[in-house]
Amino acid sequence: MKFDVVKLTKDLVSYNSESLRTNVPVTEHVASVMKKIGFQVEQLAYDDVNGVPKLCLVGKLGKGRGGLTLMSHDDVVPAKKEEGWVGDPYTVRTSKGKLYGRGVCDMKGPLAATLCAAARYKAKDLSSAPLFIIVTADEEIQARGAWEVTKRSRLFEEAAGGYGLICEPTLLKVVYAHKGSLGLRVTSKGRAAHTSTLKGTNANLAMIPFLAEMSKINDLVLSSKRYRNEEFNPPHSEWSIGINDNNVATNISPVTSVCTVNHRPMPGIDVNPLIERARAKAKAQGLKIEIFKPGNGLYTSPDASIVQTALKMTGTRKAGTVAYGTDGLAFSTKMKSLVVLGPGNIAQAHTVDEWVEIDQLKKGVDLYARFIDHVCVKGQA
Ligand SMILES: [Zn+2]
């Protein structure tokens, strides 16, 4: 069966699946394409924190365990024409060898490439190992969909011992590591009153010592060898501190003060001591603390066979690292042979007039097809 990667990308982009909206219609479209190719499809539905229905898919073509898994997400970051888009963000525009539209690069184009590569094979061709395709929701929101797949999917269990390609845009270069993700939200509650009365409680007062502690942690993660990793550029991550008291007038005591922290831990680094330090200080100050831990970084040894095979397949010599996170935050807890490898340039992701080169998508299809041939047909490592 033949699918055209440009046509399929256009079809997928036409569904507005911004992360706050449902991704069910576009995912059902993908499921129907997978079933046409011959995949058995496992559907994993859930409601997100806002009660919006979401759907993830794990498809399997062929028999056995392990093999090759191609992973994508089908949610996108928001886009509005008023932001300066030339056309409607959800109607793909073609110009000079490029496709323009929300998600063409991140990452409905790469997803379409995986489907088109799979469509070149029938289940009976894959005599050595199975092919899996995973599609997640909410990648842009702490990889929630990938966690659902990692925890609940029966087919992902079967796939986990094999190779995984996270098909996010890397310009078809091999990426073996990315940083993790950590967030804190700390809230101080006061009482509003006119400042002339001395009857209010200024929420910022309890927050100030906590902020001083956060500043010390920032100094630590930026200077200590323990939190440094030379494989990344830059080799440190900041303890990025946000402060907000939403105060409407200077003569009213601030009633709520919020501190947020964002940190991208290096792979393999235990950040629990930092979390505990923040927790202890919050407790001492009587502040509420919430911790968001979407996941650890991704790290597959550059010597691992998946990395070496991917270098061979792409005809490149060296694998690299990236600063952004992927669904690998979740998948890497069960699947150990993982790289990020996909068509398009991450620099175009999340931009106005997001674009991808058609040539990249076509090369992506060919690359994934070669990978399927290598792992699932020929049974090579
Ligand atoms: Zn993405």
mmCIF file of N, CA, C and O in Angstrom, residues 79-86 100 102 348-355:
data_model
loop_
_atom_site.group_PDB
_atom_site.id
_atom_site.type_symbol
_atom_site.label_atom_id
_atom_site.label_comp_id
_atom_site.label_asym_id
_atom_site.label_seq_id
_atom_site.Cartn_x
_atom_site.Cartn_y
_atom_site.Cartn_z
ATOM 1 N N ALA A 79 -1.774 27.809 17.796
ATOM 2 C CA ALA A 79 -1.459 28.727 16.690
ATOM 3 C C ALA A 79 -2.705 29.537 16.370
ATOM 4 O O ALA A 79 -3.811 28.993 16.353
ATOM 5 N N LYS A 80 -2.503 30.827 16.143
ATOM 6 C CA LYS A 80 -3.617 31.690 15.739
ATOM 7 C C LYS A 80 -3.179 32.502 14.544
ATOM 8 O O LYS A 80 -2.044 33.001 14.511
ATOM 9 N N LYS A 81 -4.072 32.662 13.581
ATOM 10 C CA LYS A 81 -3.750 33.410 12.374
ATOM 11 C C LYS A 81 -3.279 34.823 12.729
ATOM 12 O O LYS A 81 -2.357 35.354 12.122
ATOM 13 N N GLU A 82 -3.891 35.394 13.795
ATOM 14 C CA GLU A 82 -3.563 36.788 14.176
ATOM 15 C C GLU A 82 -2.118 36.948 14.627
ATOM 16 O O GLU A 82 -1.610 38.072 14.715
ATOM 17 N N GLU A 83 -1.458 35.855 14.946
ATOM 18 C CA GLU A 83 -0.059 35.958 15.358
ATOM 19 C C GLU A 83 0.853 36.314 14.187
ATOM 20 O O GLU A 83 2.051 36.531 14.381
ATOM 21 N N GLY A 84 0.280 36.312 12.999
ATOM 22 C CA GLY A 84 1.074 36.694 11.835
ATOM 23 C C GLY A 84 1.267 35.583 10.812
ATOM 24 O O GLY A 84 2.113 35.685 9.927
ATOM 25 N N TRP A 85 0.490 34.524 10.939
ATOM 26 C CA TRP A 85 0.565 33.444 9.951
ATOM 27 C C TRP A 85 0.110 33.983 8.593
ATOM 28 O O TRP A 85 -0.817 34.787 8.515
ATOM 29 N N VAL A 86 0.764 33.512 7.538
ATOM 30 C CA VAL A 86 0.368 33.938 6.182
ATOM 31 C C VAL A 86 -1.021 33.408 5.853
ATOM 32 O O VAL A 86 -1.856 34.103 5.292
ATOM 33 N N TYR A 100 3.928 24.567 5.011
ATOM 34 C CA TYR A 100 3.721 25.481 6.140
ATOM 35 C C TYR A 100 2.433 25.117 6.861
ATOM 36 O O TYR A 100 1.404 24.930 6.224
ATOM 37 N N ARG A 102 0.717 24.493 11.310
ATOM 38 C CA ARG A 102 1.033 24.089 12.689
ATOM 39 C C ARG A 102 1.166 22.571 12.767
ATOM 40 O O ARG A 102 0.224 21.853 12.450
ATOM 41 N N GLN A 348 12.165 25.144 13.782
ATOM 42 C CA GLN A 348 10.881 25.595 13.230
ATOM 43 C C GLN A 348 9.702 25.245 14.134
ATOM 44 O O GLN A 348 8.590 25.726 13.928
ATOM 45 N N ALA A 349 9.940 24.370 15.102
ATOM 46 C CA ALA A 349 8.848 23.956 15.986
ATOM 47 C C ALA A 349 8.363 25.151 16.809
ATOM 48 O O ALA A 349 9.160 26.012 17.176
ATOM 49 N N HIS A 350 7.079 25.192 17.067
ATOM 50 C CA HIS A 350 6.465 26.212 17.933
ATOM 51 C C HIS A 350 6.592 27.631 17.351
ATOM 52 O O HIS A 350 6.449 28.598 18.082
ATOM 53 N N THR A 351 6.895 27.782 16.078
ATOM 54 C CA THR A 351 7.034 29.117 15.503
ATOM 55 C C THR A 351 5.793 29.492 14.693
ATOM 56 O O THR A 351 4.996 28.635 14.310
ATOM 57 N N VAL A 352 5.658 30.801 14.432
ATOM 58 C CA VAL A 352 4.653 31.277 13.485
ATOM 59 C C VAL A 352 5.129 30.889 12.085
ATOM 60 O O VAL A 352 6.322 30.977 11.774
ATOM 61 N N ASP A 353 4.205 30.423 11.243
ATOM 62 C CA ASP A 353 4.558 29.915 9.916
ATOM 63 C C ASP A 353 5.545 28.750 9.993
ATOM 64 O O ASP A 353 6.502 28.657 9.217
ATOM 65 N N GLU A 354 5.315 27.879 10.975
ATOM 66 C CA GLU A 354 6.109 26.637 11.099
ATOM 67 C C GLU A 354 6.194 25.938 9.736
ATOM 68 O O GLU A 354 5.202 25.827 9.034
ATOM 69 N N TRP A 355 7.400 25.509 9.381
ATOM 70 C CA TRP A 355 7.541 24.822 8.088
ATOM 71 C C TRP A 355 8.446 23.612 8.186
ATOM 72 O O TRP A 355 9.177 23.423 9.153
#
